[in-house]
Amino acid sequence: MSSYRFLLLLLPFTVAVPSSTYPKHDDFAPNAIESLWHDSLAPSHSFRKSIYDTFFSVWPSSRHRCKENSGHATSRAPAKSRQSSRYADQLVLRFNVSSTADLAAISEASDTLFLDIWDTSDTWLDVRLRYDDVSSLLGLLPSSLRTSHAPLLTGSELARAVQQTYPSSSSSPFESSTRQRTTSSTNRITRRPNSDVFFDDYRSLPVIIPWMRLLQSLFSTHVRIISVGTSYEGRDIPALRIGVHPTTTPSSGRRKTILITGGSHAREWVSTSTINYIAYNLITSYGRRKPVTQLLETFDFIFVPTINPDGYDYTWSTDRLWRKTRQPTPLRFCHGLDLDRTWSFKWDGGSSTNGENPCSEGYAGTSPLEAKESQALAAWARNETEHNNVEFVGLLDLHSYSQQILYPFSYSCTDEPPNLEDLEEIAQGLAKAIRQEHHENYRVLSACGASVTSTSTSSSNENSASGGSLLDWFYHEMGVRHAYQIKLRDKGSYGFLLPREEIVPTGQEVVKAVEYFGRVLGNKYVGAAFEAAWVEEEEKLAMARVPDVQQADTQRVLEDL
């Protein structure tokens, strides 16, 4: 029963089936589950049965491994000993750079040695390699770079960080009604209720998909599971469509839709968990918070936890740090394409060293939209606009890491989008919304300055630009004038191996960014009436804080006496 208890914890938070008989989540204990299940849902046997059918039919048992609709076996976390042996002889180095020439030099050397560039900025570049390859890499670099590096994660640290991203076999959602969490980047301690128990750990596809089905069953008024395509290996690319179409108001034309995607790169688990966290937050806030209710009545939100389900599954079963898809390439021993370089707008796979090297982490394929996943998502998006009365008005594409908010274009640092000023202003607002939640700083810049895959030898900022991105495609081809890529936590302490303790704080701050994004778009498309609900909520929150402030002031006076 322990394998599905965390799903049952969602029941008290449903809006679709309110009940005063639900116990407070502070009172939850393992022995309360059965009484909760039978007593609180007794009036609706068919509803209870539908929930059983939703996830018991697909949930893994101790005897059988669940298979998805595609027929693929579920992924399982590799044994910790296997992970230790796989990564113990590797490390992650951070190079301090001062120019695009430095970035190009390290990129070219890394490509020559088939190394894994993790991420980059205008001042640093992180690369993963074996200890045996360090001297070879340094030998290919200019003398100025041979001493400008330091380890971020050594072999034992890297292996341990990999192990700790997999769910603990001994973890239980019932350990306590609240938990203390320390976030590694700031050592802040937060206490939170067990309502976030699904987000205690990163989750594999065989857990995420039944969870999505359960949300659809519990919140059928405003949640629907859809498929946006099929992967190379035949897996569905599932998504949640969240929104309400009020029957009391006449149709005002095309349904305005905000697309939020994650998991283009398989190892960026925090992007997938954050997509799920945002979706869950909006779903459970509908009918409880007036601004969110209004938001979901104005827009549809499409949440795609992972565009790359084959790669994501592979990170759970075989290689935690796998980045690309699992599609074969012209070289039999080098699998996968970089999904975020396969889109057809300004595709440059044949014009750069990385893009045409099948063994490179940035391999873009032999032609635009060669990757089955980008091909499927593009076809779905076009079909939505041409046949389903959809107008995409916003895009947030989540990645990790480095804490950046990027706007078009990715392919060029000299070509500027026509609404650049508007893009920058909203991006600054997104960064502010994030910062106000947990004081994390996100930089705002053009996507062309954040690419890690290009090894062009030109002499300008074009060094760091790369074409074929999802961001540019939706902005240019689909006319989504408010499109962003957000690189989530952290800034390199753990990189792609962000500890599970940071799942919820990351989700919380990006929820605020999504709410801000929706608020801005609502003001643009609806006007002052949309803003009123947000102002009203802010005023109520401010008034609620006044007694707390007064009490704190009184306490300080008493302490002084």
Coordinates of C-alpha atoms in Angstrom, one line a residue:
M1 CA 0.0 0.0 0.0
S2 CA 2.9 2.3 0.6
S3 CA 3.5 2.7 -3.2
Y4 CA 0.3 4.7 -3.7
R5 CA -0.4 6.3 -0.3
F6 CA 0.9 9.7 -1.5
L7 CA -1.8 9.7 -4.2
L8 CA -4.5 9.3 -1.6
L9 CA -3.2 12.4 0.1
L10 CA -4.5 14.5 -2.7
L11 CA -8.1 13.6 -1.9
P12 CA -8.6 16.3 0.9
F13 CA -7.6 19.1 -1.5
T14 CA -10.1 18.5 -4.2
V15 CA -12.3 21.4 -5.3
A16 CA -14.5 19.2 -7.5
V17 CA -15.8 17.2 -4.4
P18 CA -15.8 19.5 -1.4
S19 CA -16.7 17.9 1.9
S20 CA -16.7 19.1 5.5
T21 CA -15.9 15.5 6.6
Y22 CA -12.3 15.6 5.4
P23 CA -9.9 15.6 8.3
K24 CA -7.3 18.4 8.4
H25 CA -4.0 17.3 6.9
D26 CA -2.3 18.0 10.2
D27 CA -4.2 15.0 11.5
F28 CA -3.2 12.6 8.8
A29 CA -1.7 9.3 9.8
P30 CA -1.4 5.9 8.0
N31 CA -4.3 4.4 10.0
A32 CA -6.5 7.3 8.9
I33 CA -6.3 6.5 5.2
E34 CA -8.9 3.7 5.1
S35 CA -11.5 5.7 7.1
L36 CA -10.9 8.8 5.0
W37 CA -11.3 6.8 1.8
H38 CA -14.6 5.1 2.8
D39 CA -16.2 7.7 5.0
S40 CA -15.6 11.0 3.1
L41 CA -16.4 9.4 -0.3
A42 CA -19.2 7.1 0.7
P43 CA -21.9 9.2 -0.9
S44 CA -20.3 8.6 -4.3
H45 CA -19.4 4.9 -4.9
S46 CA -19.0 5.5 -8.6
F47 CA -16.6 8.4 -8.0
R48 CA -14.5 6.2 -5.6
K49 CA -14.5 3.4 -8.1
S50 CA -13.3 5.7 -10.9
I51 CA -10.3 6.7 -8.7
Y52 CA -9.5 3.1 -8.1
D53 CA -9.7 2.4 -11.8
T54 CA -7.6 5.5 -12.6
F55 CA -4.4 4.3 -11.0
F56 CA -4.8 0.8 -9.7
S57 CA -5.0 -0.4 -13.3
V58 CA -1.6 1.0 -14.1
W59 CA 0.2 1.1 -10.7
P60 CA 3.3 -1.1 -10.3
S61 CA 3.0 -3.9 -7.8
S62 CA 5.6 -5.9 -6.1
R63 CA 5.1 -8.8 -8.6
H64 CA 4.5 -7.0 -11.9
R65 CA 6.1 -4.1 -13.6
C66 CA 3.7 -1.6 -15.0
K67 CA 3.6 -1.0 -18.8
E68 CA 2.5 2.2 -20.3
N69 CA 0.1 2.3 -23.3
S70 CA 3.1 2.2 -25.6
G71 CA 4.1 -1.2 -24.2
H72 CA 7.3 0.1 -22.6
A73 CA 8.3 -1.3 -19.2
T74 CA 8.5 1.2 -16.4
S75 CA 11.8 2.8 -15.5
R76 CA 13.5 1.9 -12.3
A77 CA 16.2 3.8 -10.5
P78 CA 19.6 2.0 -11.0
A79 CA 21.2 0.5 -7.9
K80 CA 23.2 3.0 -5.9
S81 CA 26.3 0.9 -6.3
R82 CA 26.0 1.1 -10.1
Q83 CA 25.7 4.8 -9.9
S84 CA 28.7 5.1 -7.7
S85 CA 30.9 3.1 -10.1
R86 CA 29.6 4.9 -13.1
Y87 CA 30.4 8.4 -12.0
A88 CA 33.1 8.0 -9.3
D89 CA 35.9 8.6 -11.9
Q90 CA 34.4 11.8 -13.2
L91 CA 34.2 15.4 -12.0
V92 CA 32.7 18.7 -13.0
L93 CA 35.1 21.6 -13.6
R94 CA 34.1 25.3 -13.7
F95 CA 36.3 27.5 -16.0
N96 CA 36.3 31.2 -15.5
V97 CA 36.0 32.9 -18.8
S98 CA 36.4 36.6 -19.9
S99 CA 35.5 36.5 -23.6
T100 CA 33.5 34.7 -26.2
A101 CA 36.9 33.5 -27.5
D102 CA 37.4 31.6 -24.2
L103 CA 34.0 30.0 -24.5
A104 CA 34.7 29.0 -28.0
A105 CA 38.1 27.5 -27.1
I106 CA 36.7 25.3 -24.3
S107 CA 33.7 24.3 -26.5
E108 CA 35.9 23.2 -29.3
A109 CA 38.3 21.3 -27.1
S110 CA 35.3 19.6 -25.3
D111 CA 33.8 18.6 -28.6
T112 CA 37.1 17.1 -29.8
L113 CA 37.3 15.0 -26.6
F114 CA 33.5 14.2 -26.6
L115 CA 33.1 15.9 -23.2
D116 CA 29.9 17.1 -21.7
I117 CA 29.4 20.8 -21.3
W118 CA 26.9 21.4 -18.6
D119 CA 26.1 25.1 -18.8
T120 CA 27.7 28.4 -19.3
S121 CA 27.3 32.2 -18.8
D122 CA 29.3 35.2 -19.8
T123 CA 31.8 34.6 -16.9
W124 CA 32.0 30.8 -16.5
L125 CA 31.6 27.4 -18.2
D126 CA 31.0 24.0 -16.5
V127 CA 32.2 20.8 -18.1
R128 CA 31.9 17.1 -17.0
L129 CA 34.8 14.8 -17.8
R130 CA 36.8 11.9 -16.5
Y131 CA 39.9 12.5 -14.4
D132 CA 42.0 10.9 -17.1
D133 CA 40.8 13.5 -19.6
V134 CA 41.7 16.6 -17.5
S135 CA 45.3 16.9 -18.8
S136 CA 44.1 16.3 -22.4
L137 CA 41.6 19.1 -22.1
L138 CA 44.0 21.5 -20.6
G139 CA 46.5 20.7 -23.3
L140 CA 44.0 21.9 -26.0
L141 CA 43.3 25.2 -24.3
P142 CA 45.2 28.5 -24.4
S143 CA 47.6 29.1 -21.5
S144 CA 45.3 31.7 -20.0
L145 CA 42.6 29.0 -19.4
R146 CA 44.9 26.2 -18.0
T147 CA 44.8 27.6 -14.5
S148 CA 41.4 29.4 -14.5
H149 CA 39.4 26.5 -13.3
A150 CA 38.2 24.8 -10.1
P151 CA 36.2 21.6 -9.4
L152 CA 32.4 22.0 -8.7
L153 CA 31.8 18.3 -8.0
T154 CA 34.5 15.8 -7.5
G155 CA 34.1 12.1 -8.2
S156 CA 32.7 11.0 -4.8
E157 CA 30.5 14.2 -4.6
L158 CA 29.2 13.7 -8.2
A159 CA 28.3 10.0 -7.5
R160 CA 26.6 10.9 -4.2
A161 CA 24.7 13.8 -5.8
V162 CA 23.4 11.4 -8.5
Q163 CA 22.3 8.8 -5.9
Q164 CA 20.5 11.4 -3.8
T165 CA 18.3 12.6 -6.7
Y166 CA 16.6 9.2 -6.8
P167 CA 13.7 8.6 -4.3
S168 CA 14.8 7.0 -1.1
S169 CA 13.4 3.5 -0.6
S170 CA 12.8 4.3 3.0
S171 CA 11.1 7.6 2.6
S172 CA 7.5 7.8 3.7
P173 CA 4.9 10.6 3.2
F174 CA 3.6 9.9 6.7
E175 CA 6.8 10.6 8.7
S176 CA 5.2 13.7 10.1
S177 CA 2.5 16.2 9.4
T178 CA 5.1 18.9 8.7
R179 CA 8.7 18.6 7.6
Q180 CA 11.7 20.8 8.0
R181 CA 13.5 21.5 4.8
T182 CA 16.9 23.1 4.4
T183 CA 17.6 24.5 0.9
S184 CA 21.2 24.0 0.0
S185 CA 21.7 27.3 -1.8
T186 CA 20.7 29.5 1.2
N187 CA 20.4 27.2 4.2
R188 CA 16.9 28.5 4.7
I189 CA 14.7 26.1 6.7
T190 CA 11.1 25.9 5.7
R191 CA 8.2 23.9 7.2
R192 CA 5.5 22.6 5.0
P193 CA 2.5 20.3 5.2
N194 CA 2.2 16.9 3.8
S195 CA 0.1 18.3 1.0
D196 CA 3.3 18.6 -0.9
V197 CA 4.2 14.9 -0.4
F198 CA 4.2 14.1 -4.1
F199 CA 7.0 16.7 -4.4
D200 CA 9.2 15.2 -1.7
D201 CA 11.1 13.4 -4.4
Y202 CA 11.6 13.5 -8.1
R203 CA 9.1 11.2 -9.8
S204 CA 9.5 8.8 -12.8
L205 CA 7.0 8.5 -15.7
P206 CA 5.2 5.5 -14.2
V207 CA 4.4 7.6 -11.2
I208 CA 3.7 10.9 -13.0
I209 CA 1.2 9.6 -15.5
P210 CA -1.1 7.9 -12.9
W211 CA -0.8 11.1 -10.9
M212 CA -2.0 13.1 -13.9
R213 CA -4.9 10.7 -14.4
L214 CA -5.9 11.1 -10.7
L215 CA -5.9 14.9 -11.0
Q216 CA -8.2 14.6 -14.0
S217 CA -10.5 12.4 -12.0
L218 CA -10.6 14.6 -9.0
F219 CA -10.8 17.9 -10.8
S220 CA -12.8 17.0 -13.9
T221 CA -14.4 20.5 -14.1
H222 CA -11.1 22.1 -15.2
V223 CA -8.5 19.4 -15.9
R224 CA -8.0 17.1 -18.9
I225 CA -5.2 14.9 -19.9
I226 CA -4.2 15.2 -23.5
S227 CA -1.4 13.8 -25.7
V228 CA 0.7 16.2 -27.7
G229 CA 2.4 13.5 -29.7
T230 CA 4.4 10.3 -29.6
S231 CA 8.1 9.8 -29.0
Y232 CA 10.6 7.9 -31.2
E233 CA 10.2 4.8 -28.9
G234 CA 6.4 5.1 -29.1
R235 CA 5.7 6.7 -25.7
D236 CA 2.9 9.2 -25.4
I237 CA 3.9 12.8 -24.6
P238 CA 1.3 13.5 -22.0
A239 CA 0.1 17.0 -21.0
L240 CA -2.5 18.6 -18.7
R241 CA -4.9 21.1 -20.2
I242 CA -6.2 23.3 -17.4
G243 CA -8.9 25.8 -17.9
V244 CA -12.6 26.5 -17.6
H245 CA -14.9 27.8 -20.3
P246 CA -17.8 29.7 -18.5
T247 CA -21.1 29.0 -20.0
T248 CA -22.5 32.3 -18.7
T249 CA -20.4 34.4 -21.1
P250 CA -20.5 34.4 -24.9
S251 CA -17.5 33.1 -26.8
S252 CA -15.0 35.8 -27.6
G253 CA -13.2 34.1 -30.5
R254 CA -10.2 31.9 -30.3
R255 CA -9.3 30.4 -26.9
K256 CA -6.2 32.1 -25.6
T257 CA -3.7 29.5 -24.5
I258 CA -0.4 29.5 -22.5
L259 CA 2.0 26.6 -23.1
I260 CA 4.4 25.6 -20.4
T261 CA 6.9 22.9 -21.3
G262 CA 9.7 21.1 -19.6
G263 CA 12.1 18.2 -19.9
S264 CA 13.5 18.9 -23.4
H265 CA 16.8 17.7 -21.9
A266 CA 16.3 14.5 -20.1
R267 CA 18.6 15.1 -17.1
E268 CA 16.9 18.4 -16.1
W269 CA 14.6 16.7 -13.7
V270 CA 13.7 19.9 -11.8
S271 CA 12.0 21.3 -14.9
T272 CA 9.6 18.3 -14.9
S273 CA 8.9 18.5 -11.2
T274 CA 8.4 22.2 -11.5
I275 CA 5.9 21.8 -14.3
N276 CA 3.9 19.4 -12.1
Y277 CA 4.1 21.7 -9.1
I278 CA 2.8 24.7 -11.0
A279 CA -0.1 22.6 -12.5
Y280 CA -1.0 21.2 -9.1
N281 CA -1.0 24.7 -7.6
L282 CA -3.3 26.2 -10.2
I283 CA -5.6 23.2 -10.2
T284 CA -6.1 23.2 -6.4
S285 CA -6.4 27.0 -6.3
Y286 CA -9.3 27.1 -8.7
G287 CA -12.5 28.1 -6.8
R288 CA -10.5 29.1 -3.7
R289 CA -8.5 32.1 -5.0
K290 CA -10.5 34.6 -7.1
P291 CA -7.5 35.7 -9.3
V292 CA -6.6 32.1 -10.2
T293 CA -10.2 31.2 -10.9
Q294 CA -10.4 34.2 -13.2
L295 CA -7.1 33.2 -14.8
L296 CA -8.4 29.7 -15.6
E297 CA -11.6 31.1 -17.0
T298 CA -9.6 33.5 -19.3
F299 CA -6.9 31.2 -20.5
D300 CA -6.2 27.5 -21.1
F301 CA -2.9 26.3 -19.7
I302 CA -1.1 23.4 -21.3
F303 CA 1.5 21.8 -19.1
V304 CA 3.9 19.3 -20.7
P305 CA 6.1 17.8 -18.0
T306 CA 8.6 16.3 -20.4
I307 CA 8.8 16.7 -24.2
N308 CA 11.5 14.0 -24.2
P309 CA 9.9 11.0 -22.4
D310 CA 12.4 8.5 -23.9
G311 CA 15.4 10.4 -22.6
Y312 CA 13.7 11.0 -19.3
D313 CA 12.9 7.3 -18.8
Y314 CA 16.5 6.5 -19.8
T315 CA 17.8 8.8 -17.0
W316 CA 15.9 6.6 -14.5
S317 CA 16.8 3.2 -15.9
T318 CA 20.4 3.7 -17.1
D319 CA 22.2 7.0 -17.1
R320 CA 21.1 9.8 -14.8
L321 CA 23.0 12.4 -16.8
W322 CA 21.7 11.6 -20.2
R323 CA 20.7 14.7 -22.1
K324 CA 19.4 14.0 -25.6
T325 CA 16.6 11.9 -27.0
R326 CA 17.0 8.2 -27.7
Q327 CA 16.6 8.4 -31.5
P328 CA 19.3 6.6 -33.5
T329 CA 21.8 8.8 -35.5
P330 CA 24.0 8.0 -38.5
L331 CA 26.6 6.7 -36.1
R332 CA 25.3 3.4 -34.6
F333 CA 27.0 3.9 -31.3
C334 CA 25.9 7.5 -30.8
H335 CA 22.2 7.9 -29.9
G336 CA 20.1 11.0 -29.5
L337 CA 19.4 14.5 -30.7
D338 CA 19.4 17.7 -28.8
L339 CA 15.7 18.5 -28.9
D340 CA 16.3 22.2 -28.4
R341 CA 18.3 22.4 -31.6
T342 CA 16.0 20.4 -33.9
W343 CA 13.3 23.0 -34.6
S344 CA 12.9 24.3 -38.1
F345 CA 13.3 28.0 -37.6
K346 CA 16.9 29.0 -38.3
W347 CA 18.0 25.4 -37.9
D348 CA 21.8 25.4 -38.2
G349 CA 22.7 21.7 -37.6
G350 CA 24.8 21.5 -40.7
S351 CA 26.7 24.7 -40.1
S352 CA 28.5 24.2 -36.8
T353 CA 30.8 21.5 -35.5
N354 CA 28.7 20.4 -32.6
G355 CA 25.5 20.4 -34.6
E356 CA 26.7 17.9 -37.2
N357 CA 28.6 15.6 -34.8
P358 CA 26.2 12.7 -33.8
C359 CA 28.2 12.1 -30.7
S360 CA 27.9 15.7 -29.5
E361 CA 25.5 16.6 -26.7
G362 CA 24.3 19.4 -29.0
Y363 CA 23.7 17.2 -32.1
A364 CA 20.9 18.8 -34.1
G365 CA 20.3 16.0 -36.6
T366 CA 20.7 16.0 -40.4
S367 CA 17.6 18.1 -41.1
P368 CA 15.1 20.3 -39.4
L369 CA 12.5 18.6 -37.2
E370 CA 14.2 15.3 -37.6
A371 CA 13.6 14.5 -33.9
K372 CA 10.2 12.7 -33.6
E373 CA 9.3 14.7 -30.5
S374 CA 9.8 18.2 -31.9
Q375 CA 8.1 17.1 -35.1
A376 CA 5.1 15.8 -33.0
L377 CA 4.8 18.9 -30.8
A378 CA 5.1 21.2 -33.9
A379 CA 2.3 19.3 -35.7
W380 CA 0.1 19.3 -32.5
A381 CA 0.6 23.1 -32.1
R382 CA -0.3 23.8 -35.7
N383 CA -3.3 21.6 -35.6
E384 CA -4.5 23.3 -32.4
T385 CA -4.4 26.7 -34.1
E386 CA -5.8 25.6 -37.5
H387 CA -8.6 23.2 -36.4
N388 CA -9.2 23.7 -32.6
N389 CA -9.7 27.5 -32.4
V390 CA -6.6 27.9 -30.2
E391 CA -4.4 31.1 -30.1
F392 CA -1.1 30.6 -28.3
V393 CA -0.4 33.8 -26.5
G394 CA 2.3 32.8 -24.0
L395 CA 5.2 30.3 -23.8
L396 CA 7.4 29.3 -20.8
D397 CA 10.0 26.6 -21.6
L398 CA 11.6 25.4 -18.4
H399 CA 15.2 24.2 -18.2
S400 CA 18.0 24.0 -15.7
Y401 CA 20.3 25.3 -14.5
S402 CA 21.9 28.8 -14.0
Q403 CA 18.9 30.9 -12.9
Q404 CA 18.2 32.9 -16.1
I405 CA 15.2 34.2 -17.9
L406 CA 15.8 34.2 -21.6
Y407 CA 13.9 35.9 -24.4
P408 CA 14.2 35.5 -28.2
F409 CA 16.3 35.2 -30.2
S410 CA 18.5 32.2 -29.6
Y411 CA 19.8 32.0 -33.2
S412 CA 21.3 35.5 -33.3
C413 CA 22.6 38.2 -31.0
T414 CA 22.3 40.8 -33.8
D415 CA 18.8 40.2 -35.0
E416 CA 16.3 41.6 -32.4
P417 CA 12.6 40.7 -32.0
P418 CA 10.3 43.6 -32.9
N419 CA 8.8 43.7 -29.4
L420 CA 12.1 43.6 -27.6
E421 CA 11.2 46.3 -25.0
D422 CA 8.0 44.5 -24.0
L423 CA 9.9 41.1 -23.8
E424 CA 12.5 42.6 -21.5
E425 CA 10.0 44.4 -19.3
I426 CA 8.0 41.3 -18.7
A427 CA 11.2 39.2 -18.1
Q428 CA 12.2 41.6 -15.4
G429 CA 8.8 41.2 -13.9
L430 CA 9.2 37.5 -13.9
A431 CA 12.6 37.8 -12.2
K432 CA 11.1 40.1 -9.6
A433 CA 8.2 37.7 -8.9
I434 CA 10.7 34.9 -8.4
R435 CA 13.0 37.0 -6.2
Q436 CA 10.1 38.1 -3.9
E437 CA 9.3 34.4 -3.0
H438 CA 12.7 33.1 -1.7
H439 CA 15.1 35.9 -2.6
E440 CA 16.7 34.0 -5.5
N441 CA 18.1 36.2 -8.3
Y442 CA 17.5 35.3 -11.9
R443 CA 19.3 37.1 -14.6
V444 CA 17.5 38.5 -17.7
L445 CA 19.2 38.3 -21.0
S446 CA 18.8 37.3 -24.7
A447 CA 18.8 33.5 -25.3
C448 CA 21.6 33.9 -27.8
G449 CA 24.0 34.6 -25.0
A450 CA 23.1 31.5 -23.0
S451 CA 23.7 28.7 -25.5
V452 CA 26.3 26.0 -24.6
T453 CA 26.3 24.1 -27.8
S454 CA 27.8 26.4 -30.5
T455 CA 31.4 26.2 -31.5
S456 CA 31.3 28.8 -34.3
T457 CA 34.6 30.5 -34.8
S458 CA 33.1 33.9 -35.8
S459 CA 34.5 36.9 -33.9
S460 CA 31.3 38.4 -32.4
N461 CA 28.7 37.4 -29.8
E462 CA 27.4 35.0 -32.5
N463 CA 29.8 32.6 -30.8
S464 CA 27.2 31.7 -28.3
A465 CA 24.1 31.7 -30.5
S466 CA 22.5 28.6 -31.9
G467 CA 19.4 28.0 -34.0
G468 CA 16.7 25.5 -34.0
S469 CA 15.3 26.3 -30.6
L470 CA 11.8 25.7 -29.4
L471 CA 11.7 29.3 -28.0
D472 CA 12.5 30.9 -31.4
W473 CA 10.1 28.5 -33.3
F474 CA 7.1 29.3 -31.2
Y475 CA 7.9 33.1 -31.3
H476 CA 8.4 33.3 -35.0
E477 CA 6.4 30.4 -36.6
M478 CA 3.4 30.4 -34.2
G479 CA 3.4 34.2 -33.5
V480 CA 3.7 33.8 -29.7
R481 CA 4.9 37.3 -28.8
H482 CA 5.4 36.5 -25.1
A483 CA 7.8 33.6 -25.2
Y484 CA 10.5 32.8 -22.6
Q485 CA 12.9 30.1 -21.6
I486 CA 13.5 29.9 -17.8
K487 CA 16.6 28.2 -16.5
L488 CA 15.8 27.1 -13.0
R489 CA 18.0 26.6 -9.9
D490 CA 20.8 26.5 -9.1
K491 CA 23.9 28.4 -10.2
G492 CA 26.2 25.4 -10.3
S493 CA 26.6 24.0 -6.8
Y494 CA 24.7 20.9 -7.9
G495 CA 23.8 21.7 -11.5
F496 CA 21.5 19.1 -13.0
L497 CA 21.6 17.2 -9.7
L498 CA 19.6 19.7 -7.6
P499 CA 18.7 18.1 -4.3
R500 CA 15.2 17.0 -3.7
E501 CA 14.9 19.5 -0.9
E502 CA 14.8 22.3 -3.5
I503 CA 11.9 20.9 -5.5
V504 CA 9.2 22.7 -3.5
P505 CA 11.0 26.0 -3.1
T506 CA 11.8 26.1 -6.8
G507 CA 8.2 25.3 -7.6
Q508 CA 6.9 28.0 -5.2
E509 CA 8.9 30.7 -6.8
V510 CA 8.1 29.7 -10.4
V511 CA 4.4 29.6 -9.4
K512 CA 4.7 33.3 -8.6
A513 CA 6.3 33.9 -11.9
V514 CA 3.5 32.1 -13.7
E515 CA 0.9 34.0 -11.8
Y516 CA 2.6 37.3 -12.8
F517 CA 2.8 36.1 -16.4
G518 CA -0.9 35.3 -16.5
R519 CA -1.7 38.6 -14.8
V520 CA 0.2 40.6 -17.4
L521 CA -1.4 38.7 -20.3
G522 CA -4.8 39.1 -18.7
N523 CA -4.4 42.8 -18.4
K524 CA -3.4 42.9 -22.1
Y525 CA -6.3 40.9 -23.4
V526 CA -9.0 41.6 -20.8
G527 CA -8.1 45.0 -19.3
A528 CA -8.8 46.6 -16.0
A529 CA -11.5 44.2 -14.9
F530 CA -8.9 41.4 -14.9
E531 CA -6.5 43.4 -12.7
A532 CA -9.2 44.1 -10.0
A533 CA -9.2 40.6 -8.6
W534 CA -5.4 40.6 -8.1
V535 CA -5.5 44.0 -6.4
E536 CA -8.3 42.9 -4.1
E537 CA -6.3 39.8 -3.1
E538 CA -3.2 41.9 -2.4
E539 CA -5.2 44.3 -0.2
K540 CA -6.6 41.4 1.8
L541 CA -3.2 39.9 2.3
A542 CA -1.8 43.2 3.4
M543 CA -4.6 43.7 5.9
A544 CA -4.0 40.2 7.2
R545 CA -0.4 41.0 7.9
V546 CA -1.1 44.1 9.9
P547 CA -2.0 42.2 13.2
D548 CA 1.2 40.1 12.8
V549 CA 3.3 43.3 12.4
Q550 CA 1.6 44.9 15.4
Q551 CA 2.1 41.8 17.5
A552 CA 5.8 41.7 16.5
D553 CA 6.2 45.4 17.4
T554 CA 4.5 44.8 20.8
Q555 CA 6.8 41.9 21.5
R556 CA 9.9 43.9 20.7
V557 CA 8.7 46.7 23.1
L558 CA 8.1 44.1 25.9
E559 CA 11.6 42.7 25.3
D560 CA 13.1 46.1 25.5
L561 CA 11.4 46.7 28.9

